[in-house]
PDB file of N, CA and C in Angstrom:
ATOM      1  N   UNK A 423       3.570  -7.920  12.393  1.00 79.00           N
ATOM      2  CA  UNK A 423       4.182  -7.011  13.351  1.00 79.00           C
ATOM      3  C   UNK A 423       3.423  -5.681  13.397  1.00 79.00           C
ATOM      4  N   UNK A 424       3.021  -5.155  12.249  1.00 74.00           N
ATOM      5  CA  UNK A 424       2.313  -3.875  12.239  1.00 74.00           C
ATOM      6  C   UNK A 424       0.925  -3.983  12.872  1.00 74.00           C
ATOM      7  N   UNK A 425       0.308  -5.155  12.789  1.00 77.00           N
ATOM      8  CA  UNK A 425      -1.001  -5.320  13.421  1.00 77.00           C
ATOM      9  C   UNK A 425      -0.889  -5.154  14.935  1.00 77.00           C
ATOM     10  N   UNK A 426       0.249  -5.602  15.505  1.00 79.00           N
ATOM     11  CA  UNK A 426       0.455  -5.502  16.947  1.00 79.00           C
ATOM     12  C   UNK A 426       0.899  -4.107  17.380  1.00 79.00           C
ATOM     13  N   UNK A 427       1.589  -3.397  16.489  1.00 80.00           N
ATOM     14  CA  UNK A 427       2.094  -2.059  16.825  1.00 80.00           C
ATOM     15  C   UNK A 427       1.759  -1.085  15.697  1.00 80.00           C
ATOM     16  N   UNK A 428       0.497  -0.753  15.532  1.00 79.00           N
ATOM     17  CA  UNK A 428       0.096   0.140  14.436  1.00 79.00           C
ATOM     18  C   UNK A 428       0.607   1.561  14.646  1.00 79.00           C
ATOM     19  N   UNK A 429       0.705   2.279  13.542  1.00 81.00           N
ATOM     20  CA  UNK A 429       1.158   3.662  13.575  1.00 81.00           C
ATOM     21  C   UNK A 429       0.019   4.631  13.831  1.00 81.00           C
ATOM     22  N   UNK A 430       0.329   5.910  13.918  1.00 80.00           N
ATOM     23  CA  UNK A 430      -0.683   6.927  14.214  1.00 80.00           C
ATOM     24  C   UNK A 430      -1.711   7.123  13.097  1.00 80.00           C
ATOM     25  N   UNK A 431      -1.416   6.665  11.887  1.00 78.00           N
ATOM     26  CA  UNK A 431      -2.352   6.812  10.766  1.00 78.00           C
ATOM     27  C   UNK A 431      -3.146   5.536  10.490  1.00 78.00           C
ATOM     28  N   UNK A 432      -3.051   4.569  11.397  1.00 74.00           N
ATOM     29  CA  UNK A 432      -3.752   3.288  11.227  1.00 74.00           C
ATOM     30  C   UNK A 432      -5.269   3.485  11.248  1.00 74.00           C
ATOM     31  N   UNK A 433      -5.952   2.640  10.477  1.00 76.00           N
ATOM     32  CA  UNK A 433      -7.413   2.658  10.448  1.00 76.00           C
ATOM     33  C   UNK A 433      -7.902   1.220  10.400  1.00 76.00           C
ATOM     34  N   UNK A 434      -8.965   0.933  11.099  1.00 77.00           N
ATOM     35  CA  UNK A 434      -9.602  -0.386  11.075  1.00 77.00           C
ATOM     36  C   UNK A 434     -10.946  -0.222  10.384  1.00 77.00           C
ATOM     37  N   UNK A 435     -10.997  -0.518   9.089  1.00 72.00           N
ATOM     38  CA  UNK A 435     -12.187  -0.256   8.279  1.00 72.00           C
ATOM     39  C   UNK A 435     -13.380  -1.131   8.640  1.00 72.00           C
ATOM     40  N   UNK A 436     -13.154  -2.417   8.897  1.00 62.00           N
ATOM     41  CA  UNK A 436     -14.278  -3.307   9.186  1.00 62.00           C
ATOM     42  C   UNK A 436     -15.003  -2.861  10.450  1.00 62.00           C
ATOM     43  N   UNK A 437     -14.247  -2.502  11.492  1.00 66.00           N
ATOM     44  CA  UNK A 437     -14.860  -2.018  12.731  1.00 66.00           C
ATOM     45  C   UNK A 437     -15.678  -0.757  12.475  1.00 66.00           C
ATOM     46  N   UNK A 438     -15.109   0.168  11.727  1.00 60.00           N
ATOM     47  CA  UNK A 438     -15.783   1.441  11.457  1.00 60.00           C
ATOM     48  C   UNK A 438     -17.058   1.254  10.651  1.00 60.00           C
ATOM     49  N   UNK A 439     -17.087   0.221   9.811  1.00 64.00           N
ATOM     50  CA  UNK A 439     -18.250  -0.026   8.967  1.00 64.00           C
ATOM     51  C   UNK A 439     -19.221  -1.024   9.595  1.00 64.00           C
ATOM     52  N   UNK A 440     -18.902  -1.519  10.804  1.00 67.00           N
ATOM     53  CA  UNK A 440     -19.759  -2.497  11.461  1.00 67.00           C
ATOM     54  C   UNK A 440     -19.778  -3.834  10.741  1.00 67.00           C
ATOM     55  N   UNK A 441     -18.693  -4.188  10.065  1.00 70.00           N
ATOM     56  CA  UNK A 441     -18.592  -5.435   9.303  1.00 70.00           C
ATOM     57  C   UNK A 441     -17.820  -6.474  10.104  1.00 70.00           C
ATOM     58  N   UNK A 442     -17.907  -7.730   9.668  1.00 74.00           N
ATOM     59  CA  UNK A 442     -17.150  -8.801  10.305  1.00 74.00           C
ATOM     60  C   UNK A 442     -15.765  -8.898   9.689  1.00 74.00           C
ATOM     61  N   UNK A 443     -14.838  -9.475  10.454  1.00 76.00           N
ATOM     62  CA  UNK A 443     -13.475  -9.647   9.983  1.00 76.00           C
ATOM     63  C   UNK A 443     -12.606  -8.459  10.366  1.00 76.00           C
ATOM     64  N   UNK A 444     -11.441  -8.416   9.727  1.00 79.00           N
ATOM     65  CA  UNK A 444     -10.509  -7.323  10.013  1.00 79.00           C
ATOM     66  C   UNK A 444      -9.918  -6.786   8.717  1.00 79.00           C
ATOM     67  N   UNK A 445     -10.008  -5.483   8.534  1.00 81.00           N
ATOM     68  CA  UNK A 445      -9.455  -4.792   7.380  1.00 81.00           C
ATOM     69  C   UNK A 445      -8.612  -3.645   7.931  1.00 81.00           C
ATOM     70  N   UNK A 446      -7.323  -3.886   8.012  1.00 82.00           N
ATOM     71  CA  UNK A 446      -6.353  -2.996   8.654  1.00 82.00           C
ATOM     72  C   UNK A 446      -5.615  -2.189   7.599  1.00 82.00           C
ATOM     73  N   UNK A 447      -5.436  -0.913   7.842  1.00 84.00           N
ATOM     74  CA  UNK A 447      -4.813   0.016   6.897  1.00 84.00           C
ATOM     75  C   UNK A 447      -3.813   0.872   7.675  1.00 84.00           C
ATOM     76  N   UNK A 448      -2.563   0.923   7.209  1.00 88.00           N
ATOM     77  CA  UNK A 448      -1.564   1.757   7.872  1.00 88.00           C
ATOM     78  C   UNK A 448      -0.582   2.303   6.837  1.00 88.00           C
ATOM     79  N   UNK A 449       0.184   3.296   7.217  1.00 88.00           N
ATOM     80  CA  UNK A 449       1.056   4.003   6.277  1.00 88.00           C
ATOM     81  C   UNK A 449       2.425   4.293   6.894  1.00 88.00           C
ATOM     82  N   UNK A 450       3.394   4.553   6.037  1.00 90.00           N
ATOM     83  CA  UNK A 450       4.762   4.924   6.418  1.00 90.00           C
ATOM     84  C   UNK A 450       5.427   3.879   7.310  1.00 90.00           C
ATOM     85  N   UNK A 451       5.234   2.607   6.957  1.00 89.00           N
ATOM     86  CA  UNK A 451       5.849   1.529   7.725  1.00 89.00           C
ATOM     87  C   UNK A 451       7.369   1.592   7.676  1.00 89.00           C
ATOM     88  N   UNK A 452       7.937   2.006   6.557  1.00 91.00           N
ATOM     89  CA  UNK A 452       9.389   2.020   6.414  1.00 91.00           C
ATOM     90  C   UNK A 452      10.063   2.934   7.427  1.00 91.00           C
ATOM     91  N   UNK A 453       9.312   3.865   8.026  1.00 92.00           N
ATOM     92  CA  UNK A 453       9.898   4.758   9.027  1.00 92.00           C
ATOM     93  C   UNK A 453       9.891   4.143  10.422  1.00 92.00           C
ATOM     94  N   UNK A 454       9.123   3.053  10.629  1.00 90.00           N
ATOM     95  CA  UNK A 454       8.991   2.451  11.956  1.00 90.00           C
ATOM     96  C   UNK A 454       9.447   1.007  12.045  1.00 90.00           C
ATOM     97  N   UNK A 455       9.404   0.277  10.951  1.00 90.00           N
ATOM     98  CA  UNK A 455       9.710  -1.154  10.984  1.00 90.00           C
ATOM     99  C   UNK A 455      10.939  -1.455  10.127  1.00 90.00           C
ATOM    100  N   UNK A 456      11.996  -1.983  10.735  1.00 92.00           N
ATOM    101  CA  UNK A 456      13.217  -2.288   9.974  1.00 92.00           C
ATOM    102  C   UNK A 456      12.979  -3.231   8.796  1.00 92.00           C
ATOM    103  N   UNK A 457      12.041  -4.170   8.934  1.00 91.00           N
ATOM    104  CA  UNK A 457      11.761  -5.102   7.835  1.00 91.00           C
ATOM    105  C   UNK A 457      11.238  -4.356   6.607  1.00 91.00           C
ATOM    106  N   UNK A 458      10.377  -3.399   6.832  1.00 89.00           N
ATOM    107  CA  UNK A 458       9.844  -2.613   5.713  1.00 89.00           C
ATOM    108  C   UNK A 458      10.943  -1.744   5.105  1.00 89.00           C
ATOM    109  N   UNK A 459      11.763  -1.131   5.939  1.00 93.00           N
ATOM    110  CA  UNK A 459      12.868  -0.305   5.437  1.00 93.00           C
ATOM    111  C   UNK A 459      13.858  -1.153   4.648  1.00 93.00           C
ATOM    112  N   UNK A 460      14.145  -2.370   5.129  1.00 93.00           N
ATOM    113  CA  UNK A 460      15.060  -3.262   4.410  1.00 93.00           C
ATOM    114  C   UNK A 460      14.518  -3.598   3.027  1.00 93.00           C
ATOM    115  N   UNK A 461      13.211  -3.818   2.919  1.00 90.00           N
ATOM    116  CA  UNK A 461      12.629  -4.108   1.611  1.00 90.00           C
ATOM    117  C   UNK A 461      12.707  -2.880   0.701  1.00 90.00           C
ATOM    118  N   UNK A 462      12.313  -1.741   1.221  1.00 90.00           N
ATOM    119  CA  UNK A 462      12.299  -0.516   0.414  1.00 90.00           C
ATOM    120  C   UNK A 462      13.688  -0.196  -0.121  1.00 90.00           C
ATOM    121  N   UNK A 463      14.687  -0.264   0.741  1.00 92.00           N
ATOM    122  CA  UNK A 463      16.026   0.165   0.342  1.00 92.00           C
ATOM    123  C   UNK A 463      16.923  -0.976  -0.133  1.00 92.00           C
ATOM    124  N   UNK A 464      16.517  -2.226   0.109  1.00 93.00           N
ATOM    125  CA  UNK A 464      17.350  -3.358  -0.278  1.00 93.00           C
ATOM    126  C   UNK A 464      16.848  -4.134  -1.477  1.00 93.00           C
ATOM    127  N   UNK A 465      15.646  -3.842  -1.942  1.00 92.00           N
ATOM    128  CA  UNK A 465      15.084  -4.556  -3.096  1.00 92.00           C
ATOM    129  C   UNK A 465      15.351  -3.755  -4.371  1.00 92.00           C
ATOM    130  N   UNK A 466      14.885  -4.273  -5.463  1.00 91.00           N
ATOM    131  CA  UNK A 466      15.051  -3.600  -6.753  1.00 91.00           C
ATOM    132  C   UNK A 466      13.855  -2.717  -7.116  1.00 91.00           C
ATOM    133  N   UNK A 467      12.911  -2.526  -6.191  1.00 89.00           N
ATOM    134  CA  UNK A 467      11.714  -1.730  -6.495  1.00 89.00           C
ATOM    135  C   UNK A 467      12.059  -0.308  -6.921  1.00 89.00           C
ATOM    136  N   UNK A 468      12.981   0.330  -6.241  1.00 90.00           N
ATOM    137  CA  UNK A 468      13.353   1.700  -6.596  1.00 90.00           C
ATOM    138  C   UNK A 468      13.944   1.790  -7.986  1.00 90.00           C
ATOM    139  N   UNK A 469      14.812   0.829  -8.324  1.00 92.00           N
ATOM    140  CA  UNK A 469      15.421   0.814  -9.663  1.00 92.00           C
ATOM    141  C   UNK A 469      14.370   0.568 -10.733  1.00 92.00           C
ATOM    142  N   UNK A 470      13.421  -0.328 -10.448  1.00 91.00           N
ATOM    143  CA  UNK A 470      12.346  -0.596 -11.407  1.00 91.00           C
ATOM    144  C   UNK A 470      11.449   0.628 -11.580  1.00 91.00           C
ATOM    145  N   UNK A 471      11.152   1.318 -10.479  1.00 90.00           N
ATOM    146  CA  UNK A 471      10.330   2.531 -10.562  1.00 90.00           C
ATOM    147  C   UNK A 471      11.046   3.603 -11.381  1.00 90.00           C
ATOM    148  N   UNK A 472      12.341   3.784 -11.134  1.00 92.00           N
ATOM    149  CA  UNK A 472      13.112   4.770 -11.903  1.00 92.00           C
ATOM    150  C   UNK A 472      13.106   4.421 -13.385  1.00 92.00           C
ATOM    151  N   UNK A 473      13.291   3.160 -13.674  1.00 93.00           N
ATOM    152  CA  UNK A 473      13.294   2.718 -15.077  1.00 93.00           C
ATOM    153  C   UNK A 473      11.949   2.994 -15.740  1.00 93.00           C
ATOM    154  N   UNK A 474      10.853   2.736 -15.014  1.00 90.00           N
ATOM    155  CA  UNK A 474       9.511   2.969 -15.562  1.00 90.00           C
ATOM    156  C   UNK A 474       9.285   4.446 -15.880  1.00 90.00           C
ATOM    157  N   UNK A 475       9.933   5.323 -15.106  1.00 90.00           N
ATOM    158  CA  UNK A 475       9.783   6.762 -15.334  1.00 90.00           C
ATOM    159  C   UNK A 475      10.833   7.315 -16.291  1.00 90.00           C
ATOM    160  N   UNK A 476      11.784   6.469 -16.689  1.00 92.00           N
ATOM    161  CA  UNK A 476      12.865   6.946 -17.544  1.00 92.00           C
ATOM    162  C   UNK A 476      13.826   7.847 -16.784  1.00 92.00           C
ATOM    163  N   UNK A 477      14.011   7.571 -15.496  1.00 92.00           N
ATOM    164  CA  UNK A 477      14.847   8.390 -14.629  1.00 92.00           C
ATOM    165  C   UNK A 477      16.057   7.592 -14.153  1.00 92.00           C
ATOM    166  N   UNK A 478      17.070   8.287 -13.671  1.00 92.00           N
ATOM    167  CA  UNK A 478      18.246   7.618 -13.122  1.00 92.00           C
ATOM    168  C   UNK A 478      17.991   7.085 -11.721  1.00 92.00           C
ATOM    169  N   UNK A 479      17.053   7.667 -10.996  1.00 90.00           N
ATOM    170  CA  UNK A 479      16.785   7.242  -9.623  1.00 90.00           C
ATOM    171  C   UNK A 479      15.331   7.546  -9.249  1.00 90.00           C
ATOM    172  N   UNK A 480      14.920   6.947  -8.153  1.00 90.00           N
ATOM    173  CA  UNK A 480      13.585   7.187  -7.605  1.00 90.00           C
ATOM    174  C   UNK A 480      13.717   7.355  -6.092  1.00 90.00           C
ATOM    175  N   UNK A 481      12.828   8.101  -5.512  1.00 88.00           N
ATOM    176  CA  UNK A 481      12.813   8.328  -4.066  1.00 88.00           C
ATOM    177  C   UNK A 481      11.493   7.808  -3.519  1.00 88.00           C
ATOM    178  N   UNK A 482      11.543   7.211  -2.337  1.00 88.00           N
ATOM    179  CA  UNK A 482      10.291   6.757  -1.725  1.00 88.00           C
ATOM    180  C   UNK A 482       9.554   7.980  -1.170  1.00 88.00           C
ATOM    181  N   UNK A 483       8.269   7.992  -1.436  1.00 83.00           N
ATOM    182  CA  UNK A 483       7.422   9.073  -0.947  1.00 83.00           C
ATOM    183  C   UNK A 483       6.485   8.545   0.129  1.00 83.00           C
ATOM    184  N   UNK A 484       6.036   7.301  -0.035  1.00 83.00           N
ATOM    185  CA  UNK A 484       4.895   6.845   0.755  1.00 83.00           C
ATOM    186  C   UNK A 484       4.814   5.335   0.651  1.00 83.00           C
ATOM    187  N   UNK A 485       4.468   4.664   1.720  1.00 88.00           N
ATOM    188  CA  UNK A 485       4.089   3.258   1.627  1.00 88.00           C
ATOM    189  C   UNK A 485       2.747   3.087   2.325  1.00 88.00           C
ATOM    190  N   UNK A 486       2.045   2.058   1.949  1.00 86.00           N
ATOM    191  CA  UNK A 486       0.671   1.868   2.423  1.00 86.00           C
ATOM    192  C   UNK A 486       0.413   0.376   2.553  1.00 86.00           C
ATOM    193  N   UNK A 487       0.038  -0.063   3.728  1.00 87.00           N
ATOM    194  CA  UNK A 487      -0.247  -1.467   4.000  1.00 87.00           C
ATOM    195  C   UNK A 487      -1.751  -1.660   4.132  1.00 87.00           C
ATOM    196  N   UNK A 488      -2.274  -2.642   3.410  1.00 85.00           N
ATOM    197  CA  UNK A 488      -3.670  -3.058   3.561  1.00 85.00           C
ATOM    198  C   UNK A 488      -3.656  -4.531   3.934  1.00 85.00           C
ATOM    199  N   UNK A 489      -4.268  -4.876   5.057  1.00 84.00           N
ATOM    200  CA  UNK A 489      -4.380  -6.265   5.493  1.00 84.00           C
ATOM    201  C   UNK A 489      -5.857  -6.581   5.630  1.00 84.00           C
ATOM    202  N   UNK A 490      -6.314  -7.526   4.837  1.00 84.00           N
ATOM    203  CA  UNK A 490      -7.710  -7.952   4.922  1.00 84.00           C
ATOM    204  C   UNK A 490      -7.693  -9.435   5.271  1.00 84.00           C
ATOM    205  N   UNK A 491      -8.139  -9.762   6.482  1.00 82.00           N
ATOM    206  CA  UNK A 491      -8.126 -11.147   6.935  1.00 82.00           C
ATOM    207  C   UNK A 491      -9.215 -11.953   6.236  1.00 82.00           C
ATOM    208  N   UNK A 492      -9.030 -13.279   6.123  1.00 82.00           N
ATOM    209  CA  UNK A 492     -10.038 -14.127   5.471  1.00 82.00           C
ATOM    210  C   UNK A 492     -11.411 -13.959   6.118  1.00 82.00           C
ATOM    211  N   UNK A 493     -12.431 -13.917   5.301  1.00 80.00           N
ATOM    212  CA  UNK A 493     -13.802 -13.790   5.786  1.00 80.00           C
ATOM    213  C   UNK A 493     -14.241 -12.357   6.047  1.00 80.00           C
ATOM    214  N   UNK A 494     -13.379 -11.401   5.814  1.00 79.00           N
ATOM    215  CA  UNK A 494     -13.733  -9.996   6.030  1.00 79.00           C
ATOM    216  C   UNK A 494     -14.713  -9.551   4.953  1.00 79.00           C
ATOM    217  N   UNK A 495     -15.826  -8.993   5.374  1.00 76.00           N
ATOM    218  CA  UNK A 495     -16.866  -8.602   4.418  1.00 76.00           C
ATOM    219  C   UNK A 495     -16.746  -7.151   3.978  1.00 76.00           C
ATOM    220  N   UNK A 496     -15.851  -6.402   4.580  1.00 71.00           N
ATOM    221  CA  UNK A 496     -15.683  -4.989   4.242  1.00 71.00           C
ATOM    222  C   UNK A 496     -14.958  -4.844   2.909  1.00 71.00           C
ATOM    223  N   UNK A 497     -15.551  -4.151   1.943  1.00 73.00           N
ATOM    224  CA  UNK A 497     -14.886  -3.975   0.646  1.00 73.00           C
ATOM    225  C   UNK A 497     -13.798  -2.898   0.715  1.00 73.00           C
ATOM    226  N   UNK A 498     -12.819  -3.014  -0.165  1.00 74.00           N
ATOM    227  CA  UNK A 498     -11.819  -1.956  -0.302  1.00 74.00           C
ATOM    228  C   UNK A 498     -12.482  -0.810  -1.057  1.00 74.00           C
ATOM    229  N   UNK A 499     -12.484   0.376  -0.490  1.00 72.00           N
ATOM    230  CA  UNK A 499     -13.138   1.492  -1.185  1.00 72.00           C
ATOM    231  C   UNK A 499     -12.493   1.768  -2.542  1.00 72.00           C
ATOM    232  N   UNK A 500     -13.290   2.089  -3.535  1.00 74.00           N
ATOM    233  CA  UNK A 500     -12.780   2.464  -4.848  1.00 74.00           C
ATOM    234  C   UNK A 500     -12.041   3.783  -4.678  1.00 74.00           C
ATOM    235  N   UNK A 501     -10.834   3.850  -5.242  1.00 72.00           N
ATOM    236  CA  UNK A 501     -10.035   5.058  -5.082  1.00 72.00           C
ATOM    237  C   UNK A 501      -9.033   5.203  -6.225  1.00 72.00           C
ATOM    238  N   UNK A 502      -8.468   6.375  -6.305  1.00 74.00           N
ATOM    239  CA  UNK A 502      -7.401   6.697  -7.243  1.00 74.00           C
ATOM    240  C   UNK A 502      -6.214   7.137  -6.392  1.00 74.00           C
ATOM    241  N   UNK A 503      -5.091   6.404  -6.469  1.00 73.00           N
ATOM    242  CA  UNK A 503      -3.937   6.714  -5.619  1.00 73.00           C
ATOM    243  C   UNK A 503      -3.469   8.157  -5.759  1.00 73.00           C
ATOM    244  N   UNK A 504      -3.480   8.685  -6.968  1.00 73.00           N
ATOM    245  CA  UNK A 504      -2.941  10.020  -7.225  1.00 73.00           C
ATOM    246  C   UNK A 504      -3.643  11.099  -6.395  1.00 73.00           C
ATOM    247  N   UNK A 505      -4.917  10.909  -6.108  1.00 72.00           N
ATOM    248  CA  UNK A 505      -5.660  11.931  -5.360  1.00 72.00           C
ATOM    249  C   UNK A 505      -5.202  12.041  -3.904  1.00 72.00           C
ATOM    250  N   UNK A 506      -4.515  11.022  -3.376  1.00 70.00           N
ATOM    251  CA  UNK A 506      -4.031  11.061  -1.997  1.00 70.00           C
ATOM    252  C   UNK A 506      -2.708  11.809  -1.864  1.00 70.00           C
ATOM    253  N   UNK A 507      -1.976  11.959  -2.932  1.00 76.00           N
ATOM    254  CA  UNK A 507      -0.627  12.513  -2.880  1.00 76.00           C
ATOM    255  C   UNK A 507      -0.663  14.008  -3.150  1.00 76.00           C
ATOM    256  N   UNK A 508      -0.088  14.773  -2.265  1.00 77.00           N
ATOM    257  CA  UNK A 508      -0.022  16.223  -2.414  1.00 77.00           C
ATOM    258  C   UNK A 508       1.228  16.586  -3.224  1.00 77.00           C
ATOM    259  N   UNK A 509       1.197  16.266  -4.507  1.00 79.00           N
ATOM    260  CA  UNK A 509       2.337  16.512  -5.383  1.00 79.00           C
ATOM    261  C   UNK A 509       1.856  17.139  -6.680  1.00 79.00           C
ATOM    262  N   UNK A 510       2.785  17.695  -7.411  1.00 81.00           N
ATOM    263  CA  UNK A 510       2.492  18.218  -8.743  1.00 81.00           C
ATOM    264  C   UNK A 510       3.311  17.426  -9.745  1.00 81.00           C
ATOM    265  N   UNK A 511       2.794  17.294 -10.938  1.00 79.00           N
ATOM    266  CA  UNK A 511       3.519  16.577 -11.983  1.00 79.00           C
ATOM    267  C   UNK A 511       3.081  15.128 -12.092  1.00 79.00           C
ATOM    268  N   UNK A 512       3.612  14.471 -13.078  1.00 76.00           N
ATOM    269  CA  UNK A 512       3.207  13.088 -13.345  1.00 76.00           C
ATOM    270  C   UNK A 512       4.372  12.099 -13.240  1.00 76.00           C
ATOM    271  N   UNK A 513       5.535  12.537 -12.780  1.00 79.00           N
ATOM    272  CA  UNK A 513       6.683  11.646 -12.663  1.00 79.00           C
ATOM    273  C   UNK A 513       6.619  10.882 -11.351  1.00 79.00           C
ATOM    274  N   UNK A 514       5.670   9.959 -11.283  1.00 82.00           N
ATOM    275  CA  UNK A 514       5.470   9.171 -10.075  1.00 82.00           C
ATOM    276  C   UNK A 514       5.035   7.771 -10.478  1.00 82.00           C
ATOM    277  N   UNK A 515       5.487   6.804  -9.720  1.00 82.00           N
ATOM    278  CA  UNK A 515       5.142   5.408  -9.977  1.00 82.00           C
ATOM    279  C   UNK A 515       4.549   4.830  -8.704  1.00 82.00           C
ATOM    280  N   UNK A 516       3.493   4.077  -8.832  1.00 81.00           N
ATOM    281  CA  UNK A 516       2.886   3.366  -7.719  1.00 81.00           C
ATOM    282  C   UNK A 516       3.107   1.875  -7.939  1.00 81.00           C
ATOM    283  N   UNK A 517       3.597   1.191  -6.912  1.00 81.00           N
ATOM    284  CA  UNK A 517       3.856  -0.248  -6.995  1.00 81.00           C
ATOM    285  C   UNK A 517       2.895  -0.956  -6.059  1.00 81.00           C
ATOM    286  N   UNK A 518       2.146  -1.892  -6.588  1.00 79.00           N
ATOM    287  CA  UNK A 518       1.244  -2.702  -5.770  1.00 79.00           C
ATOM    288  C   UNK A 518       1.869  -4.075  -5.653  1.00 79.00           C
ATOM    289  N   UNK A 519       2.159  -4.501  -4.434  1.00 81.00           N
ATOM    290  CA  UNK A 519       2.822  -5.770  -4.187  1.00 81.00           C
ATOM    291  C   UNK A 519       1.923  -6.630  -3.321  1.00 81.00           C
ATOM    292  N   UNK A 520       1.416  -7.713  -3.876  1.00 82.00           N
ATOM    293  CA  UNK A 520       0.552  -8.628  -3.127  1.00 82.00           C
ATOM    294  C   UNK A 520       1.420  -9.649  -2.399  1.00 82.00           C
ATOM    295  N   UNK A 521       1.130  -9.897  -1.138  1.00 81.00           N
ATOM    296  CA  UNK A 521       1.873 -10.882  -0.361  1.00 81.00           C
ATOM    297  C   UNK A 521       1.173 -12.231  -0.330  1.00 81.00           C
ATOM    298  N   UNK A 522      -0.034 -12.293  -0.843  1.00 82.00           N
ATOM    299  CA  UNK A 522      -0.795 -13.534  -0.963  1.00 82.00           C
ATOM    300  C   UNK A 522      -1.207 -13.718  -2.412  1.00 82.00           C
ATOM    301  N   UNK A 523      -1.637 -14.941  -2.746  1.00 83.00           N
ATOM    302  CA  UNK A 523      -2.093 -15.225  -4.102  1.00 83.00           C
ATOM    303  C   UNK A 523      -3.319 -14.356  -4.421  1.00 83.00           C
ATOM    304  N   UNK A 524      -3.309 -13.759  -5.585  1.00 80.00           N
ATOM    305  CA  UNK A 524      -4.386 -12.856  -5.991  1.00 80.00           C
ATOM    306  C   UNK A 524      -5.074 -13.416  -7.227  1.00 80.00           C
ATOM    307  N   UNK A 525      -6.394 -13.408  -7.184  1.00 79.00           N
ATOM    308  CA  UNK A 525      -7.211 -13.835  -8.321  1.00 79.00           C
ATOM    309  C   UNK A 525      -7.990 -12.621  -8.827  1.00 79.00           C
ATOM    310  N   UNK A 526      -8.622 -12.775  -9.945  1.00 77.00           N
ATOM    311  CA  UNK A 526      -9.367 -11.652 -10.521  1.00 77.00           C
ATOM    312  C   UNK A 526     -10.422 -11.112  -9.562  1.00 77.00           C
ATOM    313  N   UNK A 527     -11.107 -11.993  -8.832  1.00 71.00           N
ATOM    314  CA  UNK A 527     -12.194 -11.539  -7.958  1.00 71.00           C
ATOM    315  C   UNK A 527     -11.704 -10.861  -6.674  1.00 71.00           C
ATOM    316  N   UNK A 528     -10.424 -11.016  -6.303  1.00 70.00           N
ATOM    317  CA  UNK A 528      -9.960 -10.351  -5.087  1.00 70.00           C
ATOM    318  C   UNK A 528      -8.754  -9.443  -5.329  1.00 70.00           C
ATOM    319  N   UNK A 529      -8.430  -9.188  -6.577  1.00 71.00           N
ATOM    320  CA  UNK A 529      -7.253  -8.388  -6.907  1.00 71.00           C
ATOM    321  C   UNK A 529      -7.579  -6.947  -7.227  1.00 71.00           C
ATOM    322  N   UNK A 530      -6.594  -6.297  -7.771  1.00 70.00           N
ATOM    323  CA  UNK A 530      -6.702  -4.882  -8.093  1.00 70.00           C
ATOM    324  C   UNK A 530      -7.549  -4.679  -9.352  1.00 70.00           C
ATOM    325  N   UNK A 531      -8.288  -3.602  -9.381  1.00 71.00           N
ATOM    326  CA  UNK A 531      -9.049  -3.220 -10.574  1.00 71.00           C
ATOM    327  C   UNK A 531      -8.372  -2.004 -11.181  1.00 71.00           C
ATOM    328  N   UNK A 532      -8.380  -1.929 -12.483  1.00 69.00           N
ATOM    329  CA  UNK A 532      -7.747  -0.802 -13.164  1.00 69.00           C
ATOM    330  C   UNK A 532      -8.702  -0.293 -14.224  1.00 69.00           C
ATOM    331  N   UNK A 533      -8.930   1.006 -14.206  1.00 71.00           N
ATOM    332  CA  UNK A 533      -9.795   1.628 -15.199  1.00 71.00           C
ATOM    333  C   UNK A 533      -8.979   2.685 -15.916  1.00 71.00           C
ATOM    334  N   UNK A 534      -8.969   2.633 -17.227  1.00 72.00           N
ATOM    335  CA  UNK A 534      -8.215   3.602 -18.018  1.00 72.00           C
ATOM    336  C   UNK A 534      -9.112   4.737 -18.452  1.00 72.00           C
TER     337      UNK A 534
END
């Protein structure tokens, strides 16, 4: 649904990089799509995030959708989520939820 009706912060990385395939990036879906809002407010993600922080509750700050279609040659840029958020303090949790099967070669990388 978001591919058909992208938001104002949408970006098409493969096109911008002159690569084949489609690498779609959009943000704040929960404010525009009822399905995303239902997941955010109807799932246990908020309770799990609060528990991870040792807090009684958690508030949603941001959501971010990345869609990379099969055969897309554009890599996901290396990044640190914290640098995108204009916040102070360390009481924040980031949840990465894969909607497809993830293997080591196509999954998230973590550096400590």
